Amino acid sequence: MSTDRQPDPAAAEEPAEPQPAADTDTEPGTETETETGTDAETGTDAETGTDAGPDSDTGSGEAAAAPGLSEAQAELAAQKIERERIARRKAEREAPVEAGAKLSGKAADLLAAVRAVEGGAKPPSVYFDETPAAPRKAAPAPPPPARRTAEAPAAAPSAASVDGVRDVLARGGAPEALAAPAAAALGEGAAERLAENPWLLLSVPSVRPTQADGFARALLGAEAGPGDERRTTALVGWLLVQAGLKGHTALEAPVLRSALAQYGVPDPDEALETAIGEGSVLVFHEPLGPPVAEDEEQPVRVLVGLEGAAMAEESLADGLARIASTFDAPADWEKAATGPGAELIRAVAGHGLVTHTGGEAARAEPLALLAAAREFGLRTCLAAHVASPGGVTVAGLLAGAEGPGRDADGQFALDVLVVLDAPQLDVETAAALVESVPDGARLVLSGDPSVLGSAGAGRVFADLLAARTCPQLVSRVPDPGPLGELVSGVGVGELNQVDAPGKEVVIVPVRDAGEAVHRAVQLVAESVPRAFGIPADNVQVITPGHGGSAGTRALNAALKERLNPGPGRFGGFDPGDRVVYVPSPGRALPARVVSADAEGLHLDRAGAPVVVPKELVESQVRHGWAVTAHQAVGARWPAVVVVLPGDAAQALSRDWVYTAFGRAERHLSVVHGVDQALPRAVAEVLPKPRTTRLTGLLTSLAAAGEQPE
């Protein structure tokens, strides 16, 4: 039905600007389920609190203690404090669019793009079709501005700074709506810096290179050439930011030079050397292969990255090595090593850092470990990507809003920390988490390596497994029943027909997107509740993308009309609406609308009241009857309806199918419109690789026998 799509490792390393793509979620390794960059998916508007890039030093966290802070603000503040602590260790928007009605040409294009990004709509493809004419493989569009904001929360710029930037933008014919975000991104002296180097406009996430080029030509005239050092240095940084949104923490130098050439840089080598010389990027030489003799030259790969990702990755490696090496109190837990989790209990008794892999059923083993540790009088904590019984969320733990709190040194007051859903840890979150684990404590990272990876940059869990620098426990507990058999087969590249006498798995073929939406609504509202006694509220729809005729928007509109019709009087929402709330990057929390008032939109999230300020509703809340697989990762429902319309065939990959199918506990319906693209994706389309440094850092530390700082 659709053309073959082979795995393309090189495509994941291609940092150049994404081409217009289908409005689907491309999550090949978790590149954010996209839709051109404004969606709540692993890192966009509502997914990133954006996405995107994503989340105290004392007591239970300054962020949590500060009065008047929202959950998102507290979490971001806590992460900022953690990053500052990491830096010390390593060293020893929003304005309304009011003008622009008379703009034309580049300025009009730029204004339209900004409005599209801020309004949550998919911008016309022209705004993303900016690369040189050389043919390139289409790549998913990056998440929107919010990811950058989440990664580097800062105080709002002064009115004078915004006014100064607005004047510079006006001289270059750019929309004044960019004034506030540009002033925030550029910091002190923003107007002067922008006037001197117009390509600094690329610091605003919604701006693309050709738009910055047009702005520069308007300000500088003929002086604005493709080889201008100001342009090439800004492009290097911009390309690395785009790569980070796709999961990379660094890029190989040849890949970066190739991308610069695609943007018309006449001498990519010189451009890269200039950027490195100015300190705007860092260069790393990573040894390849085993060590060689002294008189031989060690093969290396040259990597280039931004300081933030490099600092987080190095801090994470140091922290993991510290936890493994400072643990010096092996215990005899043999009497507790019985039943599920016995092997894990034995491993954790004697080591400070342990990894544990397995499917959903294997989660019983870390729980048994924690029960045993508590019997021995140890302080324990269970953290996960989403809330779980008896546990806390990783975000809440870091923010100080959940969990055991911190000691006088700013570290967690615990002896054993078990982190579920470890594949969802990006490097910044993982670095902040590990930095907070005290010396002598035990850390267990547990998860299913086959699910979609983190919304943010890095592949922390996979890199730690690849480094093999700590004990690795592989669960032998299979997921039960026909659903377990189906998902296990997908994990090894086989889409098997399973015997499902209780209709645990049902395939519903459809011819087009319209029929797919109709059948999905029918399944949620009638068929599943009638056949299995599962209320419609416990049935979750999962689809590859937000846009298109059968994306989350279309499905949610149809499901709302059937399950909770209303005028959408509260910014498109009505009391009783099922929604997902995204307070920060990569966190999609299910909730229900209660009411709205001058404060904002009132939600009920698992019994806890949440108020979303009205100015954040558009970016942090969306209807949740239908979600993408990235939004669903870490959670499970009694019944799941996976909708696969024909136009989503190219968005499918093995890890996407594994994640989506694995969200079902009792029943899975697959609304199937992709023909042979589904088995082909399971068999052939692997996650796209991410370029990271963590594995090399960990193995180097282990080989050198270095102690933590």
PDB file of N, CA and C in Angstrom, residues 479-490 494-507 661 666 668 670:
ATOM      1  N   ASP A 479       5.734 -10.724  29.640  1.00  0.00           N
ATOM      2  CA  ASP A 479       4.414 -10.117  29.753  1.00  0.00           C
ATOM      3  C   ASP A 479       3.377 -11.164  29.379  1.00  0.00           C
ATOM      4  N   PRO A 480       2.322 -11.309  30.176  1.00  0.00           N
ATOM      5  CA  PRO A 480       1.405 -12.443  29.995  1.00  0.00           C
ATOM      6  C   PRO A 480       0.379 -12.240  28.889  1.00  0.00           C
ATOM      7  N   GLY A 481      -0.240 -13.355  28.499  1.00  0.00           N
ATOM      8  CA  GLY A 481      -1.397 -13.342  27.631  1.00  0.00           C
ATOM      9  C   GLY A 481      -1.114 -12.979  26.186  1.00  0.00           C
ATOM     10  N   PRO A 482      -2.183 -12.922  25.383  1.00  0.00           N
ATOM     11  CA  PRO A 482      -2.025 -12.578  23.965  1.00  0.00           C
ATOM     12  C   PRO A 482      -1.389 -11.212  23.746  1.00  0.00           C
ATOM     13  N   LEU A 483      -1.724 -10.237  24.580  1.00  0.00           N
ATOM     14  CA  LEU A 483      -1.122  -8.913  24.423  1.00  0.00           C
ATOM     15  C   LEU A 483       0.379  -8.969  24.678  1.00  0.00           C
ATOM     16  N   GLY A 484       0.780  -9.689  25.719  1.00  0.00           N
ATOM     17  CA  GLY A 484       2.202  -9.829  25.998  1.00  0.00           C
ATOM     18  C   GLY A 484       2.928 -10.525  24.876  1.00  0.00           C
ATOM     19  N   GLU A 485       2.294 -11.550  24.302  1.00  0.00           N
ATOM     20  CA  GLU A 485       2.900 -12.278  23.186  1.00  0.00           C
ATOM     21  C   GLU A 485       3.057 -11.378  21.960  1.00  0.00           C
ATOM     22  N   LEU A 486       2.030 -10.580  21.682  1.00  0.00           N
ATOM     23  CA  LEU A 486       2.074  -9.681  20.527  1.00  0.00           C
ATOM     24  C   LEU A 486       3.185  -8.645  20.694  1.00  0.00           C
ATOM     25  N   VAL A 487       3.221  -7.999  21.848  1.00  0.00           N
ATOM     26  CA  VAL A 487       4.194  -6.931  22.067  1.00  0.00           C
ATOM     27  C   VAL A 487       5.613  -7.488  22.112  1.00  0.00           C
ATOM     28  N   SER A 488       5.789  -8.646  22.718  1.00  0.00           N
ATOM     29  CA  SER A 488       7.121  -9.250  22.755  1.00  0.00           C
ATOM     30  C   SER A 488       7.620  -9.554  21.348  1.00  0.00           C
ATOM     31  N   GLY A 489       6.728 -10.014  20.483  1.00  0.00           N
ATOM     32  CA  GLY A 489       7.114 -10.273  19.100  1.00  0.00           C
ATOM     33  C   GLY A 489       7.527  -9.003  18.380  1.00  0.00           C
ATOM     34  N   VAL A 490       6.774  -7.926  18.591  1.00  0.00           N
ATOM     35  CA  VAL A 490       7.127  -6.646  17.976  1.00  0.00           C
ATOM     36  C   VAL A 490       8.523  -6.225  18.413  1.00  0.00           C
ATOM     37  N   GLU A 494       8.958  -8.938  14.892  1.00  0.00           N
ATOM     38  CA  GLU A 494       7.977  -9.851  14.299  1.00  0.00           C
ATOM     39  C   GLU A 494       6.567  -9.421  14.674  1.00  0.00           C
ATOM     40  N   LEU A 495       5.732  -9.247  13.677  1.00  0.00           N
ATOM     41  CA  LEU A 495       4.326  -8.927  13.915  1.00  0.00           C
ATOM     42  C   LEU A 495       3.535 -10.221  13.748  1.00  0.00           C
ATOM     43  N   ASN A 496       3.332 -10.915  14.842  1.00  0.00           N
ATOM     44  CA  ASN A 496       2.740 -12.247  14.799  1.00  0.00           C
ATOM     45  C   ASN A 496       1.228 -12.197  14.980  1.00  0.00           C
ATOM     46  N   GLN A 497       0.558 -13.150  14.373  1.00  0.00           N
ATOM     47  CA  GLN A 497      -0.847 -13.363  14.684  1.00  0.00           C
ATOM     48  C   GLN A 497      -0.909 -14.153  15.978  1.00  0.00           C
ATOM     49  N   VAL A 498      -1.660 -13.654  16.931  1.00  0.00           N
ATOM     50  CA  VAL A 498      -1.728 -14.321  18.231  1.00  0.00           C
ATOM     51  C   VAL A 498      -3.126 -14.873  18.450  1.00  0.00           C
ATOM     52  N   ASP A 499      -3.183 -15.946  19.191  1.00  0.00           N
ATOM     53  CA  ASP A 499      -4.463 -16.541  19.541  1.00  0.00           C
ATOM     54  C   ASP A 499      -5.081 -15.727  20.663  1.00  0.00           C
ATOM     55  N   ALA A 500      -6.202 -15.098  20.386  1.00  0.00           N
ATOM     56  CA  ALA A 500      -6.846 -14.229  21.372  1.00  0.00           C
ATOM     57  C   ALA A 500      -8.295 -14.654  21.551  1.00  0.00           C
ATOM     58  N   PRO A 501      -8.513 -15.736  22.293  1.00  0.00           N
ATOM     59  CA  PRO A 501      -9.885 -16.249  22.445  1.00  0.00           C
ATOM     60  C   PRO A 501     -10.819 -15.270  23.133  1.00  0.00           C
ATOM     61  N   GLY A 502     -10.267 -14.411  23.966  1.00  0.00           N
ATOM     62  CA  GLY A 502     -11.096 -13.428  24.654  1.00  0.00           C
ATOM     63  C   GLY A 502     -11.140 -12.092  23.946  1.00  0.00           C
ATOM     64  N   LYS A 503     -10.766 -12.096  22.676  1.00  0.00           N
ATOM     65  CA  LYS A 503     -10.726 -10.863  21.868  1.00  0.00           C
ATOM     66  C   LYS A 503      -9.838  -9.799  22.522  1.00  0.00           C
ATOM     67  N   GLU A 504      -8.721 -10.260  23.091  1.00  0.00           N
ATOM     68  CA  GLU A 504      -7.770  -9.311  23.665  1.00  0.00           C
ATOM     69  C   GLU A 504      -7.152  -8.416  22.600  1.00  0.00           C
ATOM     70  N   VAL A 505      -7.039  -8.942  21.385  1.00  0.00           N
ATOM     71  CA  VAL A 505      -6.494  -8.176  20.266  1.00  0.00           C
ATOM     72  C   VAL A 505      -7.475  -8.259  19.105  1.00  0.00           C
ATOM     73  N   VAL A 506      -7.877  -7.098  18.592  1.00  0.00           N
ATOM     74  CA  VAL A 506      -8.823  -7.049  17.473  1.00  0.00           C
ATOM     75  C   VAL A 506      -8.271  -6.116  16.408  1.00  0.00           C
ATOM     76  N   ILE A 507      -8.276  -6.557  15.164  1.00  0.00           N
ATOM     77  CA  ILE A 507      -7.843  -5.730  14.036  1.00  0.00           C
ATOM     78  C   ILE A 507      -9.081  -5.229  13.304  1.00  0.00           C
ATOM     79  N   PHE A 661       1.298  -0.357  21.160  1.00  0.00           N
ATOM     80  CA  PHE A 661       0.610  -1.612  21.479  1.00  0.00           C
ATOM     81  C   PHE A 661       0.781  -1.970  22.958  1.00  0.00           C
ATOM     82  N   ARG A 666      -5.723  -4.849  28.989  1.00  0.00           N
ATOM     83  CA  ARG A 666      -6.675  -5.950  28.778  1.00  0.00           C
ATOM     84  C   ARG A 666      -7.086  -6.115  27.324  1.00  0.00           C
ATOM     85  N   LEU A 668      -6.703  -4.521  23.110  1.00  0.00           N
ATOM     86  CA  LEU A 668      -6.107  -3.661  22.088  1.00  0.00           C
ATOM     87  C   LEU A 668      -6.896  -3.784  20.799  1.00  0.00           C
ATOM     88  N   VAL A 670      -6.803  -2.348  16.886  1.00  0.00           N
ATOM     89  CA  VAL A 670      -5.950  -1.658  15.925  1.00  0.00           C
ATOM     90  C   VAL A 670      -6.799  -1.279  14.726  1.00  0.00           C
TER      91      VAL A 670
END
